[in-house]
């Protein structure tokens, strides 16, 4: 059983900045996220899109923002528990016991729920034994384009992610077959033009209206993917990697079972402290709600600071703290 001052549930931009704020007021922090990487929506949904409303960054990519937040918390070495969802939170010994679906147990004095719209998980295509290929030949997210260099890919899906990643990965892979069950893709006109040009050059093949039908391979390594049209015609396509982009499912799920007041998929908080209906549990970022709330990263950053100061007072009741700027304190490890 780990022991700590704060557990941050959710490693999105807001959860990450709250690690910095909590560490700056002297609290020890653990972070848990359902995804295999940090960054929440910025990393999972729009790593290569520019954000224009982060203070002092006229333009910053989603992935760059997360890299900077990671650098900012590095001096404090928070413990990360990735690829695991917090399933249970119970009051224990004046604090809380947290259990994840991988069995990690953490006792903590306070909790920051920075769960955004809930735990992310992939919408899996219903293919037999797909789980055995995941992480080796089947991926639901792209972390590094270089990993796919020179490989034969099938990308499945008809939305922005499928189209944008086809355009981006076509620069590094050997060939892409883009499979969609409709003839039309839902993407920007300019992206569709680029898609057409790539098809004409032979770099990609558009396979429509087809859907994924089966996987062939051994020990997690794909050799081919079967695709079927609506008349039952099956094509077997030699493939190294399958990227199904059918969206990410979000699930506030377990959070609704922890005895907190929940209102339309959000957690009502006191806007002066981000305290929830349970003393010692705070909610920040997209998951938190109060009158006038804006679901913006910059508002979440401020909520992280308020929760950290309020948590310190909760953990050390009666102690007098003097507010200090970071220019005075520096970054103490
Ligand atoms: C396409 C797009 C463009 C956007 N552009 C902008 C913009 O320009 N400016 C702006 O300010 N905002 C923008 N946003 C919104 C912004 O991304 C969100 O406000 C921000 O990500 C919220 O951060 P967060 O840390 O609260 O939550 P999230 O980023 O949603 O992260 C929450 C994390 O919590 C994890 N989690 C949830 N439940 C659990 C659990 N039980 N156990 C473990 N982990 C859990 C999830 O897996 C997730 O990683 C955009 C959003 C999208 C989708």
Coordinates of C-alpha atoms and ligand atoms in Angstrom, one line a residue:
X1 CA 0.0 0.0 0.0
X2 CA 1.5 3.4 -1.1
X3 CA 1.0 6.4 1.3
X4 CA 0.8 10.0 0.1
X5 CA -0.6 13.4 0.7
X6 CA -2.5 13.8 -2.6
X7 CA -3.7 11.5 -5.3
X8 CA -4.6 13.2 -8.5
X9 CA -7.1 11.1 -10.5
X10 CA -6.5 12.1 -14.2
X11 CA -3.2 13.1 -15.8
X12 CA -4.8 15.6 -18.3
X13 CA -3.4 19.2 -18.5
X14 CA -5.3 20.2 -15.3
X15 CA -4.3 17.2 -13.3
X16 CA -0.6 17.7 -14.3
X17 CA -0.6 21.4 -13.3
X18 CA -2.2 20.6 -10.0
X19 CA 0.7 18.3 -9.3
X20 CA 3.0 21.3 -9.6
X21 CA 0.8 23.5 -7.4
X22 CA 0.4 20.8 -4.7
X23 CA 4.2 20.1 -4.8
X24 CA 4.9 23.8 -4.4
X25 CA 3.0 23.9 -1.1
X26 CA 4.9 20.9 0.1
X27 CA 2.6 18.0 -0.6
X28 CA 3.6 14.6 -1.9
X29 CA 1.7 13.5 -5.0
X30 CA 0.7 10.3 -6.8
X31 CA -1.1 10.5 -10.2
X32 CA -3.4 7.8 -11.7
X33 CA -4.6 7.7 -15.3
X34 CA -6.5 5.1 -17.3
X35 CA -4.4 5.9 -20.4
X36 CA -0.9 4.6 -21.0
X37 CA 0.4 8.1 -21.3
X38 CA -0.1 11.5 -19.6
X39 CA -1.9 14.4 -21.3
X40 CA -5.6 13.6 -21.2
X41 CA -7.6 15.1 -24.1
X42 CA -4.6 17.1 -25.4
X43 CA -2.5 13.9 -25.9
X44 CA -5.3 11.5 -26.9
X45 CA -7.5 13.7 -29.1
X46 CA -5.5 16.5 -30.5
X47 CA -1.7 16.2 -30.0
X48 CA -0.9 17.9 -33.3
X49 CA -3.5 20.7 -33.2
X50 CA -2.5 24.2 -32.1
X51 CA -4.1 25.7 -29.0
X52 CA -4.2 29.5 -29.1
X53 CA -5.6 30.5 -25.6
X54 CA -2.9 29.3 -23.2
X55 CA -1.5 32.4 -21.5
X56 CA 1.9 33.5 -22.8
X57 CA 1.8 30.9 -25.6
X58 CA 0.3 32.6 -28.7
X59 CA 0.3 29.1 -30.3
X60 CA 1.2 25.7 -28.8
X61 CA 0.5 22.2 -30.0
X62 CA -1.5 19.9 -27.6
X63 CA 1.5 17.6 -27.4
X64 CA 3.9 20.5 -26.7
X65 CA 1.7 21.8 -23.9
X66 CA 1.9 18.4 -22.2
X67 CA 5.7 18.1 -22.7
X68 CA 6.1 21.5 -21.0
X69 CA 3.8 20.5 -18.1
X70 CA 5.8 17.3 -17.7
X71 CA 9.0 19.3 -17.5
X72 CA 7.4 21.6 -14.9
X73 CA 6.6 18.7 -12.5
X74 CA 9.8 16.8 -13.1
X75 CA 11.7 18.3 -10.2
X76 CA 9.1 16.9 -7.8
X77 CA 9.2 13.3 -9.2
X78 CA 5.5 12.5 -8.6
X79 CA 4.7 8.8 -8.7
X80 CA 2.7 7.9 -11.9
X81 CA 0.3 5.0 -12.1
X82 CA -0.6 4.8 -15.8
X83 CA -2.9 2.5 -17.7
X84 CA -5.1 1.9 -14.7
X85 CA -8.4 3.3 -13.7
X86 CA -9.4 4.2 -10.2
X87 CA -12.3 2.0 -9.4
X88 CA -12.8 2.4 -5.6
X89 CA -12.5 5.3 -3.2
X90 CA -13.3 4.7 0.4
X91 CA -12.8 6.8 3.6
X92 CA -10.2 5.3 5.9
X93 CA -8.1 6.4 8.9
X94 CA -8.9 10.1 8.4
X95 CA -8.0 9.9 4.7
X96 CA -9.0 7.8 1.7
X97 CA -8.1 4.4 0.3
X98 CA -7.8 4.3 -3.5
X99 CA -7.9 1.0 -5.5
X100 CA -7.2 0.8 -9.2
X101 CA -8.3 -1.9 -11.6
X102 CA -4.7 -3.2 -11.7
X103 CA -4.7 -3.7 -8.0
X104 CA -2.6 -0.7 -6.9
X105 CA -3.6 0.5 -3.4
X106 CA -2.9 4.1 -2.2
X107 CA -3.8 5.7 1.1
X108 CA -4.0 9.4 0.7
X109 CA -4.9 12.4 2.8
X110 CA -6.7 14.2 0.0
X111 CA -7.9 13.5 -3.5
X112 CA -8.0 15.8 -6.6
X113 CA -10.4 14.5 -9.1
X114 CA -9.2 15.8 -12.5
X115 CA -11.0 13.3 -14.5
X116 CA -12.2 15.5 -17.4
X117 CA -15.1 13.7 -19.1
X118 CA -14.1 10.4 -17.5
X119 CA -11.7 7.6 -18.1
X120 CA -10.7 7.2 -21.8
X121 CA -10.8 3.8 -23.4
X122 CA -10.8 2.7 -27.1
X123 CA -14.0 1.8 -29.0
X124 CA -12.7 -1.6 -30.1
X125 CA -13.8 -3.1 -33.4
X126 CA -15.6 -6.4 -32.7
X127 CA -12.8 -8.7 -34.1
X128 CA -12.0 -12.1 -32.7
X129 CA -8.8 -12.1 -30.5
X130 CA -8.0 -8.4 -31.2
X131 CA -6.8 -8.0 -27.6
X132 CA -3.9 -10.4 -28.3
X133 CA -2.6 -8.0 -31.0
X134 CA -3.0 -4.8 -29.0
X135 CA 0.2 -3.0 -28.1
X136 CA 2.2 -4.9 -30.7
X137 CA 0.3 -4.6 -34.0
X138 CA -3.0 -2.9 -33.1
X139 CA -3.0 0.6 -31.6
X140 CA -5.8 3.0 -30.8
X141 CA -3.5 6.0 -30.4
X142 CA -0.4 7.3 -32.2
X143 CA 2.3 8.3 -29.8
X144 CA 5.3 8.5 -32.2
X145 CA 5.2 8.5 -35.9
X146 CA 8.7 7.1 -36.2
X147 CA 7.5 3.8 -34.7
X148 CA 5.5 3.1 -37.9
X149 CA 8.3 4.0 -40.4
X150 CA 8.5 1.7 -43.4
X151 CA 5.5 -0.4 -42.3
X152 CA 2.3 -1.4 -44.1
X153 CA -0.7 0.0 -42.3
X154 CA -4.5 -0.3 -42.3
X155 CA -6.3 2.7 -40.8
X156 CA -10.0 2.1 -40.1
X157 CA -12.5 4.9 -39.6
X158 CA -14.2 7.7 -41.4
X159 CA -13.7 10.8 -39.2
X160 CA -11.0 13.4 -38.6
X161 CA -8.7 11.1 -36.7
X162 CA -8.6 8.5 -39.4
X163 CA -8.1 11.0 -42.2
X164 CA -5.6 13.3 -40.3
X165 CA -3.4 10.3 -39.3
X166 CA -3.6 8.9 -42.8
X167 CA -2.2 12.2 -44.2
X168 CA 0.4 12.5 -41.4
X169 CA 1.6 8.8 -41.4
X170 CA 1.7 8.6 -45.2
X171 CA 4.9 10.7 -44.9
X172 CA 6.8 7.9 -43.1
X173 CA 5.1 4.5 -43.8
X174 CA 5.5 2.2 -46.8
X175 CA 1.7 2.1 -47.6
X176 CA -1.7 2.8 -46.0
X177 CA -5.0 1.2 -46.8
X178 CA -7.8 3.4 -45.3
X179 CA -10.9 1.4 -44.7
X180 CA -14.3 2.9 -44.1
X181 CA -17.8 1.5 -44.2
X182 CA -19.2 4.5 -46.1
X183 CA -18.0 6.1 -49.4
X184 CA -17.7 9.5 -47.8
X185 CA -15.2 10.6 -45.1
X186 CA -16.2 13.3 -42.5
X187 CA -13.2 15.6 -42.7
X188 CA -12.2 19.1 -43.9
X189 CA -12.4 19.8 -47.6
X190 CA -8.6 20.5 -47.8
X191 CA -7.8 17.1 -46.0
X192 CA -10.1 15.3 -48.5
X193 CA -8.2 16.9 -51.4
X194 CA -4.9 15.8 -49.9
X195 CA -6.3 12.3 -49.5
X196 CA -7.3 12.2 -53.2
X197 CA -3.8 13.3 -54.2
X198 CA -2.2 10.6 -52.1
X199 CA -4.5 8.0 -53.6
X200 CA -3.5 9.1 -57.1
X201 CA 0.2 8.8 -56.2
X202 CA -0.4 5.2 -55.1
X203 CA 0.8 6.0 -51.5
X204 CA -2.6 5.1 -50.1
X205 CA -5.5 2.9 -51.1
X206 CA -9.1 4.0 -50.1
X207 CA -11.1 0.9 -49.5
X208 CA -14.8 1.8 -49.3
X209 CA -17.5 0.7 -48.5
X210 CA -15.7 -2.0 -46.5
X211 CA -15.4 -3.0 -42.9
X212 CA -12.9 -4.9 -40.8
X213 CA -13.7 -8.6 -40.8
X214 CA -10.8 -10.6 -39.3
X215 CA -7.1 -10.6 -38.2
X216 CA -4.4 -13.1 -39.1
X217 CA -1.0 -13.4 -37.3
X218 CA 0.8 -15.0 -34.5
X219 CA 2.1 -14.0 -31.0
X220 CA 0.6 -10.5 -31.4
X221 CA 2.2 -9.9 -34.8
X222 CA -0.2 -9.2 -37.6
X223 CA 0.4 -10.6 -41.1
X224 CA -2.9 -9.7 -42.8
X225 CA -6.3 -8.1 -42.1
X226 CA -9.5 -9.3 -43.8
X227 CA -12.0 -6.6 -45.0
X228 CA -15.5 -7.3 -46.2
X229 CA -17.9 -5.3 -48.4
X230 CA -21.7 -5.4 -48.0
X231 CA -22.1 -8.2 -50.5
X232 CA -19.8 -10.5 -48.5
X233 CA -16.7 -10.1 -50.7
X234 CA -13.6 -10.6 -48.5
X235 CA -10.2 -9.1 -49.3
X236 CA -7.1 -10.3 -47.3
X237 CA -4.6 -7.4 -47.1
X238 CA -1.0 -8.0 -46.0
X239 CA -0.5 -5.7 -43.0
X240 CA 2.0 -4.9 -40.3
X241 CA -0.1 -2.5 -38.2
X242 CA -3.8 -1.9 -37.7
X243 CA -5.0 1.5 -36.4
X244 CA -8.8 1.5 -35.7
X245 CA -10.0 5.1 -35.1
X246 CA -13.6 4.6 -34.0
X247 CA -13.4 7.2 -31.3
X248 CA -12.6 7.0 -27.7
X249 CA -15.3 6.0 -25.2
X250 CA -15.4 8.0 -22.0
X251 CA -16.8 6.7 -18.8
X252 CA -17.2 8.7 -15.6
X253 CA -18.3 5.3 -14.4
X254 CA -16.8 4.5 -11.0
X255 CA -16.6 8.2 -9.9
X256 CA -20.4 8.2 -9.7
X257 CA -20.2 5.4 -7.0
X258 CA -18.0 7.2 -4.5
X259 CA -20.8 9.1 -2.7
X260 CA -20.1 12.5 -4.3
X261 CA -22.8 14.8 -5.4
X262 CA -22.9 14.5 -9.2
X263 CA -24.9 16.8 -11.5
X264 CA -25.2 16.1 -15.2
X265 CA -21.8 14.3 -15.5
X266 CA -20.0 16.9 -13.5
X267 CA -19.1 17.4 -9.8
X268 CA -20.4 20.6 -8.2
X269 CA -17.6 22.4 -6.2
X270 CA -17.2 25.4 -4.1
X271 CA -15.6 27.9 -6.6
X272 CA -13.3 29.4 -3.9
X273 CA -11.6 26.1 -3.1
X274 CA -12.8 23.4 -5.6
X275 CA -14.0 21.4 -2.5
X276 CA -16.6 18.8 -3.3
X277 CA -19.5 17.6 -1.1
X278 CA -16.9 15.3 0.7
X279 CA -14.3 17.1 2.8
X280 CA -10.8 16.2 1.5
X281 CA -12.0 15.5 -2.0
X282 CA -11.5 18.3 -4.6
X283 CA -12.6 18.4 -8.2
X284 CA -10.8 20.5 -10.9
X285 CA -10.8 20.9 -14.7
X286 CA -13.6 19.8 -17.0
X287 CA -15.2 17.5 -14.4
X288 CA -15.8 20.3 -11.9
X289 CA -18.8 22.6 -12.1
X290 CA -19.8 25.9 -10.5
X291 CA -21.8 28.9 -11.7
X292 CA -19.9 30.6 -14.6
X293 CA -17.6 27.6 -15.2
X294 CA -15.7 27.6 -18.5
X295 CA -14.3 24.3 -19.7
X296 CA -11.0 25.8 -20.6
X297 CA -7.5 24.6 -19.8
X298 CA -6.5 28.0 -18.3
X299 CA -9.5 27.9 -15.9
X300 CA -8.5 24.4 -14.9
X301 CA -5.0 25.6 -14.1
X302 CA -6.4 28.2 -11.7
X303 CA -8.6 25.5 -10.1
X304 CA -5.5 23.4 -9.5
X305 CA -3.9 26.2 -7.6
X306 CA -7.0 26.8 -5.4
X307 CA -7.4 23.1 -4.7
X308 CA -3.7 22.8 -3.7
X309 CA -3.9 25.7 -1.2
X310 CA -7.1 24.5 0.2
X311 CA -5.8 20.9 0.5
X312 CA -2.8 22.1 2.5
X313 CA -5.0 23.9 5.0
X314 CA -7.2 20.8 5.2
X315 CA -4.2 18.5 5.9
X316 CA -2.6 21.0 8.4
X317 CA -5.7 22.5 10.2
X318 CA -4.9 25.4 12.5
X319 CA -1.4 26.1 11.0
X320 CA -0.8 29.6 9.8
X321 CA 0.6 29.7 6.2
X322 CA 2.0 32.8 4.5
X323 CA 1.2 33.1 0.9
X324 CA 4.4 33.3 -1.1
X325 CA 5.1 33.8 -4.8
X326 CA 7.2 31.2 -6.7
X327 CA 9.7 34.0 -7.4
X328 CA 10.3 34.0 -3.6
X329 CA 10.3 30.3 -2.9
X330 CA 11.9 29.0 -6.1
X331 CA 11.1 25.3 -6.9
X332 CA 11.9 23.3 -3.8
X333 CA 12.2 19.5 -4.5
Ligands
LIG1 C1 -10.5 18.8 -30.2 C2 -10.4 19.6 -28.9 C3 -9.9 20.9 -29.0 C4 -9.8 21.6 -27.8 N1 -9.2 22.9 -27.8 C5 -9.1 23.6 -26.7 C6 -8.5 24.9 -26.7 O1 -8.1 25.5 -27.8 N2 -8.3 25.6 -25.5 C7 -8.7 25.1 -24.3 O2 -8.6 25.7 -23.3 N3 -9.4 23.8 -24.3 C8 -9.5 23.1 -25.4 N4 -10.1 21.9 -25.4 C9 -10.6 21.4 -24.1 C10 -9.5 20.9 -23.2 O3 -8.8 19.9 -23.9 C11 -10.1 20.4 -21.9 O4 -10.7 21.5 -21.2 C12 -8.9 19.8 -21.0 O5 -8.3 18.7 -21.6 C13 -9.5 19.4 -19.7 O6 -8.4 19.0 -18.9 P1 -8.6 18.0 -17.7 O7 -7.2 17.7 -17.2 O8 -9.7 18.5 -16.8 O9 -9.2 16.6 -18.3 P2 -8.8 15.7 -19.5 O10 -7.9 16.3 -20.5 O11 -10.1 15.2 -20.0 O12 -8.1 14.5 -18.8 C14 -8.7 13.7 -17.8 C15 -8.0 12.4 -17.6 O13 -8.5 11.7 -16.5 C16 -8.4 10.3 -16.8 N5 -9.5 9.6 -16.0 C17 -10.8 9.9 -15.9 N6 -11.4 9.1 -15.0 C18 -10.4 8.3 -14.5 C19 -10.3 7.2 -13.5 N7 -11.4 6.8 -12.9 N8 -9.2 6.6 -13.3 C20 -8.0 7.0 -13.9 N9 -8.0 8.0 -14.9 C21 -9.2 8.6 -15.1 C22 -8.7 10.2 -18.3 O14 -8.2 9.0 -18.8 C23 -8.0 11.4 -18.8 O15 -6.7 11.2 -19.3 C24 -10.2 21.1 -26.5 C25 -10.8 19.8 -26.5 C26 -10.9 19.1 -27.7 C27 -11.5 17.7 -27.6

